CSV table of C-alpha atoms in Angstrom, one decimal:
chain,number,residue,atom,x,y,z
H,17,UNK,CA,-29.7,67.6,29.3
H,18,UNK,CA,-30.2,64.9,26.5
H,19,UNK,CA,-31.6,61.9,26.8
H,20,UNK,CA,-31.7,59.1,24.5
H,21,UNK,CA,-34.1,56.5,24.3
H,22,UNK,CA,-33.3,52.8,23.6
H,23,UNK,CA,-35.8,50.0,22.8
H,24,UNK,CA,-34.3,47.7,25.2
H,25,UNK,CA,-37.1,44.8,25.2
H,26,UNK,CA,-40.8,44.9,24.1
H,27,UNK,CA,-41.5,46.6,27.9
H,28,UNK,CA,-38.4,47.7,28.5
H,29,UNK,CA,-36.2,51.0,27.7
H,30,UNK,CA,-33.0,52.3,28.5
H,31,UNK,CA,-32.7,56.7,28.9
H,32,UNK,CA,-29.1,57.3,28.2
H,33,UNK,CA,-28.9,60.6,30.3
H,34,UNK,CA,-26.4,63.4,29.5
H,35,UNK,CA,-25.6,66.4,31.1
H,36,UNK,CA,-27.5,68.1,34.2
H,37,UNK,CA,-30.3,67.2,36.0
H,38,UNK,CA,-31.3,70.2,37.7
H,39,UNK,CA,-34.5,71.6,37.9
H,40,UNK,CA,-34.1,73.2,34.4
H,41,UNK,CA,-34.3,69.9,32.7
H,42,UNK,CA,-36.5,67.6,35.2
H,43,UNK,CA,-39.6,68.7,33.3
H,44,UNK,CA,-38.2,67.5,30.1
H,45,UNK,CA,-36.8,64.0,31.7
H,46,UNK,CA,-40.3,63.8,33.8
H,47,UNK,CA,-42.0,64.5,30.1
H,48,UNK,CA,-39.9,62.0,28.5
H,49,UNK,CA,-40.3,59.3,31.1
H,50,UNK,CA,-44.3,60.0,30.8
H,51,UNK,CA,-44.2,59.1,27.0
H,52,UNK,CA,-42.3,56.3,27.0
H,53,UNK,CA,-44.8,54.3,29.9
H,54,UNK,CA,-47.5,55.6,27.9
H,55,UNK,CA,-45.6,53.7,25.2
H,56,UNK,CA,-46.3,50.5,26.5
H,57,UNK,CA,-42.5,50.1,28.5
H,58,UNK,CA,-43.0,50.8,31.9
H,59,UNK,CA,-39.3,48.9,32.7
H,60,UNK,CA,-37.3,51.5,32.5
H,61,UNK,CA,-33.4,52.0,33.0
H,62,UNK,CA,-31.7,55.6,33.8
H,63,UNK,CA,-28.3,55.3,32.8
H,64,UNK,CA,-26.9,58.6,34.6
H,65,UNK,CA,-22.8,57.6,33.0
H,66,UNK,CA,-22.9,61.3,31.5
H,67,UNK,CA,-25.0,63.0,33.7
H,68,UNK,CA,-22.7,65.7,35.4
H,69,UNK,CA,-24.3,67.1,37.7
H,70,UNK,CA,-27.6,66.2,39.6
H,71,UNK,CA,-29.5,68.3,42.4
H,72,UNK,CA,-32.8,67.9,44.4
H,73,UNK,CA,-34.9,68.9,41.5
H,74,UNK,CA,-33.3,66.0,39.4
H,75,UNK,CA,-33.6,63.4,42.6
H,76,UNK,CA,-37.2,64.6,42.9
H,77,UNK,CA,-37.8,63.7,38.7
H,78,UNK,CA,-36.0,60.4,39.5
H,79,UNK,CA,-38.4,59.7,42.3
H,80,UNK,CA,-41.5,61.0,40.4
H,81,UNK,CA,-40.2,58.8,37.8
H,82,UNK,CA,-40.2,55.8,39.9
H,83,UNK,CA,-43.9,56.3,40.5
H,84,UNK,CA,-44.7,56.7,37.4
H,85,UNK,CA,-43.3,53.5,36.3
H,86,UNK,CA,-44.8,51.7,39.1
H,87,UNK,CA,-48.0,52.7,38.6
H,88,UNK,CA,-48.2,50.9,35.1
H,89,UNK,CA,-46.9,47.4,36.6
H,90,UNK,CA,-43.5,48.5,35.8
H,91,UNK,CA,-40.0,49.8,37.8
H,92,UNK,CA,-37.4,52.1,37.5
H,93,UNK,CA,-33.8,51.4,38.0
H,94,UNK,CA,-30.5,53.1,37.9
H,95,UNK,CA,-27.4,52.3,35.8
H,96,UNK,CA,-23.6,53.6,35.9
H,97,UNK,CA,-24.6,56.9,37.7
H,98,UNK,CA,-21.1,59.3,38.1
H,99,UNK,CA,-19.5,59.6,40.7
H,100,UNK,CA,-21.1,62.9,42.1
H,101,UNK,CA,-24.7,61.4,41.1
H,102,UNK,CA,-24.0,58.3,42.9
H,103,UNK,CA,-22.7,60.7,46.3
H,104,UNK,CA,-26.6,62.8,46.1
H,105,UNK,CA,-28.3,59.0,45.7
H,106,UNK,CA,-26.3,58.0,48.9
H,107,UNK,CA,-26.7,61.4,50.7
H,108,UNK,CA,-30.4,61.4,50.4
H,109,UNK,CA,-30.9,57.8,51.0
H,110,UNK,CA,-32.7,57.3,47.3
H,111,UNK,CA,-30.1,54.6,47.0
H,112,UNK,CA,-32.3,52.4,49.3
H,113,UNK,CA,-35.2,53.0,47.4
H,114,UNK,CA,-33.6,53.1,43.6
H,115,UNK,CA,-32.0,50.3,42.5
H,116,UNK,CA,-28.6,51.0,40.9
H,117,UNK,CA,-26.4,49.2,38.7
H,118,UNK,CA,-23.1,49.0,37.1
H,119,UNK,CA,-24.4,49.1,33.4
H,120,UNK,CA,-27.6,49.5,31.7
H,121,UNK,CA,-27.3,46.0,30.2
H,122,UNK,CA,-26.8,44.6,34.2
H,123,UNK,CA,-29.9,46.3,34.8
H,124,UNK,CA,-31.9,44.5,31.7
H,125,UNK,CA,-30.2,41.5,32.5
H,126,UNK,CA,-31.1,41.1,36.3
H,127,UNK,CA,-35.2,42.1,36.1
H,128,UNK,CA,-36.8,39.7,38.2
């Protein structure tokens, strides 16, 4: 999986998410998510546009994620996840708990 970071606002990024997450790569997303809260943005955006394929490993990393965030004042959010991310986000009911939205500049926009 990559995942590239954008600066989005001075506590805000945007992960640009490509590929699988499985439980291969959740370490790496978990670690990735981990440096940039320690970084001082704890508003983060997941846009999941490129992301393949997704499994409980990666909905676990999401929700682990989401803690993470929270727990330095901050939120997680989704953006533009594909079509079969968007089907394990319903099936699980994450989608209640996740926000998601149609773009990562939406979810910048809307933060309030």
């Amino acid at each position: 999986m990559d995942i590239v970071v954008h600066e989005a606002t001075d506590d805000t990024a945007v992960l640009e998410c490509s590929g699988r997450l499985n439980m291969v790569s959740a370490g790496a997303f978990r670690e990735t998510v981990a440096k940039v809260v320690e970084g001082g943005r704890a508003r983060l955006v997941v846009e999941l546009a490129g992301v393949e394929f997704m499994d409980s490993s990666g909905l676990g990393a999401l929700v682990g994620c989401l803690k993470t965030a929270r727990q330095a004042g901050g939120d997680l959010r989704i953006a533009a996840p594909s079509e079969q991310v968007q089907m394990v986000l319903k099936l699980s009911n994450i989608d209640k708990i996740l926000r998601t939205y149609p773009d990562g500049d939406a979810a910048v926009t809307n933060w309030g």
